[in-house]
Amino acid sequence: MTAPLRTETEAGVRSIVLTRPEEYNTITPRLRDALAAAIDEADADPDVRVLLLRAEGPAFCAGYGLDWSTELQAAEDESDRVWDSAADMRMLSTFVDVYLKLWYAAKPTIAAVHGWCIAGGTDMVLCADIVVAAENAVFGYPPARVWGTPTTAMWVYRLGFERAKRYLLTGDEIPAPTAADIGLILECVPDERLVEHATGLARRMARLPGNQLEMLKLLCNQTAENMGLSSSRTLGTLLDGVARHTQEGRDFVRRAGDAGFRQAVRERDDPFGDYGSRR
């Protein structure tokens, strides 16, 4: 079985590279556990000053693997027990807590994004301190249309109230140039320059003393903490479970079981003409 990621270290930069290109680096429990270990290891390594998250293949991360996650809920819905919101939140928190390691790591974290970065992929990547994207990158939270809410709740902190509402209340896709213009990410660069540009930025940061980097990151992040980030992500994680168990959410899972999750997603997005339904 192919490892879900690999790591490389050079010039004080630890690269964490997602390595499931055929599956568009979708999120699985195995990826979750490997990413947690990789971030913890890099944060504890005195030779590492900056973490760089990137991916192989045509997409950075196309969200959760809907094959295993819809099957998991379908089995739950068919059981004799009603939905357990506390158990659901504990399960989902095992993923959310890993994404937040990018935010709470003492060392700066940079994400280099190309291709699709949607749904759960944004829950992950928006926890990085800085996001740089290729011009071909596309962001968005299509489960806002049915079956989810952003768990890490970073949208408002990056975009402000109205822009966050504009994109979450439609689930619309956001091309990388637009994402940079509205402040969702730092910048976008030509596709062929993404790795070189992001690596160069990481190495430039790594020239600073490690203690300086840690103090400056803590100072900047504390503003979001004082604005209530912790309570926002708690609510986001809870409401994601609620959204998956509304009548519409259960209908989506049932349709995925009957027609396949790709068809269910296509039917969700066809009226909007974006993501996989783009004309």
CSV table of C-alpha atoms in Angstrom, one decimal:
chain,number,residue,atom,x,y,z
A,1,MET,CA,0.0,0.0,0.0
A,2,THR,CA,1.4,3.4,-1.0
A,3,ALA,CA,2.3,5.7,1.9
A,4,PRO,CA,0.0,8.7,2.1
A,5,LEU,CA,2.9,11.1,2.4
A,6,ARG,CA,6.6,11.5,2.5
A,7,THR,CA,8.9,14.1,4.1
A,8,GLU,CA,12.1,15.8,2.9
A,9,THR,CA,14.4,18.3,4.7
A,10,GLU,CA,16.7,20.9,3.3
A,11,ALA,CA,18.0,24.3,4.4
A,12,GLY,CA,15.9,24.2,7.6
A,13,VAL,CA,12.7,23.4,5.7
A,14,ARG,CA,10.7,20.2,6.3
A,15,SER,CA,8.5,19.4,3.2
A,16,ILE,CA,5.5,17.2,3.9
A,17,VAL,CA,4.3,15.9,0.6
A,18,LEU,CA,0.9,14.2,0.1
A,19,THR,CA,1.5,11.1,-2.1
A,20,ARG,CA,-1.9,9.7,-3.2
A,21,PRO,CA,-2.2,11.4,-6.6
A,22,GLU,CA,-4.6,8.8,-8.1
A,23,GLU,CA,-7.0,9.5,-5.3
A,24,TYR,CA,-6.5,13.3,-5.5
A,25,ASN,CA,-5.0,13.1,-2.0
A,26,THR,CA,-8.4,12.7,-0.5
A,27,ILE,CA,-8.5,12.6,3.3
A,28,THR,CA,-8.6,9.2,5.0
A,29,PRO,CA,-8.0,8.0,8.6
A,30,ARG,CA,-4.6,6.8,7.4
A,31,LEU,CA,-3.6,10.2,5.9
A,32,ARG,CA,-4.9,11.8,9.1
A,33,ASP,CA,-2.6,9.7,11.3
A,34,ALA,CA,0.4,10.1,9.0
A,35,LEU,CA,0.0,13.9,8.8
A,36,ALA,CA,-0.3,14.2,12.6
A,37,ALA,CA,3.0,12.3,13.1
A,38,ALA,CA,4.8,14.2,10.4
A,39,ILE,CA,3.8,17.6,11.8
A,40,ASP,CA,4.7,16.6,15.4
A,41,GLU,CA,8.1,15.2,14.3
A,42,ALA,CA,8.9,18.4,12.3
A,43,ASP,CA,7.9,20.7,15.1
A,44,ALA,CA,10.1,18.8,17.5
A,45,ASP,CA,13.2,18.6,15.2
A,46,PRO,CA,15.7,21.4,16.1
A,47,ASP,CA,17.1,21.3,12.6
A,48,VAL,CA,13.7,22.3,11.2
A,49,ARG,CA,12.5,26.0,11.2
A,50,VAL,CA,9.7,26.0,8.7
A,51,LEU,CA,7.1,23.4,7.5
A,52,LEU,CA,6.0,23.3,3.9
A,53,LEU,CA,3.0,21.2,3.0
A,54,ARG,CA,2.5,20.3,-0.7
A,55,ALA,CA,1.2,17.5,-2.8
A,56,GLU,CA,1.8,15.2,-5.8
A,57,GLY,CA,-0.6,14.7,-8.7
A,58,PRO,CA,-3.3,16.7,-10.3
A,59,ALA,CA,-4.9,18.0,-7.1
A,60,PHE,CA,-3.7,19.2,-3.7
A,61,CYS,CA,-6.7,17.6,-1.8
A,62,ALA,CA,-10.2,17.0,-3.1
A,63,GLY,CA,-11.6,16.8,0.4
A,64,TYR,CA,-12.7,13.7,2.4
A,65,GLY,CA,-12.8,10.3,0.6
A,66,LEU,CA,-16.5,10.2,0.1
A,67,ASP,CA,-16.3,6.4,-0.6
A,68,TRP,CA,-15.4,5.6,3.0
A,69,SER,CA,-17.2,8.5,4.7
A,70,THR,CA,-20.6,8.0,3.0
A,71,GLU,CA,-20.4,4.3,3.6
A,72,LEU,CA,-19.6,4.9,7.3
A,73,GLN,CA,-22.7,7.1,7.6
A,74,ALA,CA,-24.9,4.8,5.6
A,75,ALA,CA,-24.0,2.0,8.0
A,76,GLU,CA,-24.8,4.3,10.9
A,77,ASP,CA,-28.2,5.3,9.4
A,78,GLU,CA,-29.2,1.7,9.0
A,79,SER,CA,-28.5,0.8,12.6
A,80,ASP,CA,-31.2,0.7,15.2
A,81,ARG,CA,-29.6,3.6,17.2
A,82,VAL,CA,-30.2,7.3,16.6
A,83,TRP,CA,-27.4,9.6,15.7
A,84,ASP,CA,-25.0,10.2,18.6
A,85,SER,CA,-23.9,13.8,18.2
A,86,ALA,CA,-21.3,13.5,21.0
A,87,ALA,CA,-19.7,10.4,19.4
A,88,ASP,CA,-19.8,12.1,16.0
A,89,MET,CA,-18.0,15.2,17.3
A,90,ARG,CA,-15.3,13.0,19.0
A,91,MET,CA,-14.7,11.2,15.7
A,92,LEU,CA,-14.6,14.3,13.6
A,93,SER,CA,-12.3,16.0,16.1
A,94,THR,CA,-9.7,13.4,15.4
A,95,PHE,CA,-9.4,15.0,12.0
A,96,VAL,CA,-9.9,18.6,12.9
A,97,ASP,CA,-7.2,18.4,15.7
A,98,VAL,CA,-4.7,17.2,13.1
A,99,TYR,CA,-5.4,20.2,10.7
A,100,LEU,CA,-5.0,22.5,13.7
A,101,LYS,CA,-1.5,21.2,14.2
A,102,LEU,CA,-0.5,23.4,11.3
A,103,TRP,CA,-1.9,26.4,13.2
A,104,TYR,CA,-0.6,25.5,16.6
A,105,ALA,CA,2.8,24.2,15.6
A,106,ALA,CA,5.3,26.5,17.1
A,107,LYS,CA,7.1,26.8,13.8
A,108,PRO,CA,5.7,28.6,10.7
A,109,THR,CA,3.7,26.5,8.2
A,110,ILE,CA,3.3,27.2,4.5
A,111,ALA,CA,1.0,25.3,2.1
A,112,ALA,CA,1.7,25.2,-1.6
A,113,VAL,CA,-1.6,24.4,-3.4
A,114,HIS,CA,-2.3,23.3,-6.9
A,115,GLY,CA,-5.4,21.9,-8.6
A,116,TRP,CA,-8.4,21.1,-6.4
A,117,CYS,CA,-8.4,22.2,-2.8
A,118,ILE,CA,-12.0,21.8,-1.8
A,119,ALA,CA,-14.2,20.8,1.1
A,120,GLY,CA,-12.2,19.1,3.8
A,121,GLY,CA,-9.0,20.1,1.9
A,122,THR,CA,-9.8,23.7,2.8
A,123,ASP,CA,-10.4,22.7,6.4
A,124,MET,CA,-6.8,21.5,6.4
A,125,VAL,CA,-5.0,24.0,4.3
A,126,LEU,CA,-6.5,27.2,5.8
A,127,CYS,CA,-4.9,26.2,9.1
A,128,ALA,CA,-1.5,26.8,7.6
A,129,ASP,CA,0.0,30.2,8.4
A,130,ILE,CA,0.5,31.1,4.7
A,131,VAL,CA,-1.1,29.6,1.6
A,132,VAL,CA,0.6,30.0,-1.8
A,133,ALA,CA,-1.3,28.6,-4.8
A,134,ALA,CA,-0.6,27.8,-8.5
A,135,GLU,CA,-2.8,29.7,-10.9
A,136,ASN,CA,-4.6,26.4,-11.7
A,137,ALA,CA,-5.7,25.9,-8.1
A,138,VAL,CA,-9.4,26.0,-7.2
A,139,PHE,CA,-10.7,26.5,-3.6
A,140,GLY,CA,-14.2,26.1,-2.3
A,141,TYR,CA,-16.6,24.4,0.1
A,142,PRO,CA,-19.2,22.6,-2.0
A,143,PRO,CA,-20.6,20.6,1.0
A,144,ALA,CA,-22.0,24.0,2.1
A,145,ARG,CA,-24.8,23.1,-0.4
A,146,VAL,CA,-25.6,19.9,1.5
A,147,TRP,CA,-23.8,17.6,3.9
A,148,GLY,CA,-21.4,19.8,5.8
A,149,THR,CA,-20.0,23.0,7.3
A,150,PRO,CA,-16.3,24.1,7.6
A,151,THR,CA,-15.0,22.5,10.7
A,152,THR,CA,-11.9,24.6,11.4
A,153,ALA,CA,-14.0,27.8,10.7
A,154,MET,CA,-11.1,29.7,9.2
A,155,TRP,CA,-13.1,31.4,6.5
A,156,VAL,CA,-14.3,34.4,8.5
A,157,TYR,CA,-10.9,35.0,10.0
A,158,ARG,CA,-9.3,35.1,6.6
A,159,LEU,CA,-12.1,36.8,4.5
A,160,GLY,CA,-14.2,38.9,7.0
A,161,PHE,CA,-17.9,38.4,7.5
A,162,GLU,CA,-19.5,39.4,4.1
A,163,ARG,CA,-17.0,37.6,1.8
A,164,ALA,CA,-17.1,34.5,4.0
A,165,LYS,CA,-20.9,34.5,3.8
A,166,ARG,CA,-20.8,35.1,0.0
A,167,TYR,CA,-18.8,32.0,-0.6
A,168,LEU,CA,-20.2,29.7,2.1
A,169,LEU,CA,-23.9,30.6,1.4
A,170,THR,CA,-23.4,29.5,-2.2
A,171,GLY,CA,-20.6,26.9,-2.0
A,172,ASP,CA,-19.2,28.6,-5.1
A,173,GLU,CA,-15.7,27.6,-6.3
A,174,ILE,CA,-12.9,30.2,-6.0
A,175,PRO,CA,-10.2,30.2,-8.6
A,176,ALA,CA,-6.7,30.9,-7.2
A,177,PRO,CA,-6.4,34.5,-8.6
A,178,THR,CA,-9.7,35.4,-7.0
A,179,ALA,CA,-8.7,33.7,-3.8
A,180,ALA,CA,-5.6,35.9,-3.6
A,181,ASP,CA,-7.5,39.0,-4.5
A,182,ILE,CA,-10.0,38.5,-1.7
A,183,GLY,CA,-7.5,37.5,0.9
A,184,LEU,CA,-8.3,33.8,1.3
A,185,ILE,CA,-4.7,33.0,0.4
A,186,LEU,CA,-1.5,35.1,0.2
A,187,GLU,CA,-0.8,34.9,-3.5
A,188,CYS,CA,-0.9,32.8,-6.7
A,189,VAL,CA,2.0,32.2,-9.1
A,190,PRO,CA,2.3,30.5,-12.5
A,191,ASP,CA,1.8,26.7,-12.2
A,192,GLU,CA,5.4,25.8,-13.0
A,193,ARG,CA,6.8,28.1,-10.4
A,194,LEU,CA,4.7,27.0,-7.4
A,195,VAL,CA,7.2,24.6,-5.7
A,196,GLU,CA,10.2,26.8,-6.4
A,197,HIS,CA,8.4,29.9,-5.1
A,198,ALA,CA,6.9,28.3,-2.0
A,199,THR,CA,10.2,26.6,-1.2
A,200,GLY,CA,12.1,29.9,-1.7
A,201,LEU,CA,9.7,31.7,0.7
A,202,ALA,CA,10.1,28.9,3.3
A,203,ARG,CA,13.9,29.1,3.0
A,204,ARG,CA,13.9,32.8,3.4
A,205,MET,CA,11.9,32.5,6.6
A,206,ALA,CA,14.3,29.8,7.8
A,207,ARG,CA,17.1,32.3,7.8
A,208,LEU,CA,15.6,33.9,10.9
A,209,PRO,CA,16.5,32.4,14.4
A,210,GLY,CA,14.0,29.7,15.3
A,211,ASN,CA,12.9,31.5,18.5
A,212,GLN,CA,12.1,34.6,16.5
A,213,LEU,CA,9.9,32.7,14.1
A,214,GLU,CA,8.1,31.1,17.0
A,215,MET,CA,7.5,34.3,18.9
A,216,LEU,CA,6.3,36.2,15.8
A,217,LYS,CA,3.9,33.4,14.8
A,218,LEU,CA,2.5,33.3,18.3
A,219,LEU,CA,2.0,37.0,18.3
A,220,CYS,CA,0.1,37.0,15.0
A,221,ASN,CA,-2.1,34.0,15.8
A,222,GLN,CA,-3.1,35.3,19.2
A,223,THR,CA,-5.3,37.9,17.5
A,224,ALA,CA,-7.5,35.2,16.0
A,225,GLU,CA,-7.5,33.3,19.3
A,226,ASN,CA,-8.7,36.5,21.0
A,227,MET,CA,-11.5,36.8,18.4
A,228,GLY,CA,-12.9,33.4,19.4
A,229,LEU,CA,-11.3,31.0,17.0
A,230,SER,CA,-11.6,28.1,19.5
A,231,SER,CA,-15.3,28.5,20.0
A,232,SER,CA,-15.9,29.0,16.3
A,233,ARG,CA,-14.2,25.7,15.4
A,234,THR,CA,-16.1,23.9,18.1
A,235,LEU,CA,-19.3,25.1,16.7
A,236,GLY,CA,-18.1,24.3,13.1
A,237,THR,CA,-17.2,20.8,14.1
A,238,LEU,CA,-20.5,20.2,15.8
A,239,LEU,CA,-22.6,21.7,13.0
A,240,ASP,CA,-20.8,19.7,10.4
A,241,GLY,CA,-22.2,16.6,12.1
A,242,VAL,CA,-25.7,18.1,12.3
A,243,ALA,CA,-25.5,19.0,8.5
A,244,ARG,CA,-24.6,15.4,7.7
A,245,HIS,CA,-27.7,14.1,9.5
A,246,THR,CA,-30.4,16.5,8.3
A,247,GLN,CA,-33.0,15.0,6.0
A,248,GLU,CA,-31.1,16.5,3.0
A,249,GLY,CA,-27.8,15.1,4.3
A,250,ARG,CA,-29.2,11.6,4.8
A,251,ASP,CA,-30.8,11.8,1.3
A,252,PHE,CA,-27.4,12.7,-0.1
A,253,VAL,CA,-25.8,9.6,1.5
A,254,ARG,CA,-28.7,7.4,0.3
A,255,ARG,CA,-28.2,8.7,-3.2
A,256,ALA,CA,-24.5,8.1,-3.0
A,257,GLY,CA,-25.2,4.5,-2.0
A,258,ASP,CA,-27.7,4.0,-4.9
A,259,ALA,CA,-25.9,5.8,-7.7
A,260,GLY,CA,-22.3,6.2,-6.5
A,261,PHE,CA,-20.8,9.2,-4.7
A,262,ARG,CA,-19.5,10.8,-7.9
A,263,GLN,CA,-23.0,10.9,-9.3
A,264,ALA,CA,-24.4,12.2,-6.1
A,265,VAL,CA,-21.8,15.0,-6.1
A,266,ARG,CA,-22.5,15.7,-9.8
A,267,GLU,CA,-26.2,16.1,-9.1
A,268,ARG,CA,-25.5,18.5,-6.2
A,269,ASP,CA,-23.3,20.7,-8.3
A,270,ASP,CA,-25.0,20.6,-11.7
A,271,PRO,CA,-27.4,23.5,-10.9
A,272,PHE,CA,-24.4,25.7,-10.1
A,273,GLY,CA,-22.2,24.6,-13.1
A,274,ASP,CA,-19.0,24.5,-11.2
A,275,TYR,CA,-16.5,22.0,-9.7
A,276,GLY,CA,-16.9,18.7,-11.6
A,277,SER,CA,-20.1,20.0,-13.3
A,278,ARG,CA,-18.3,23.0,-14.8
A,279,ARG,CA,-19.4,23.6,-18.4
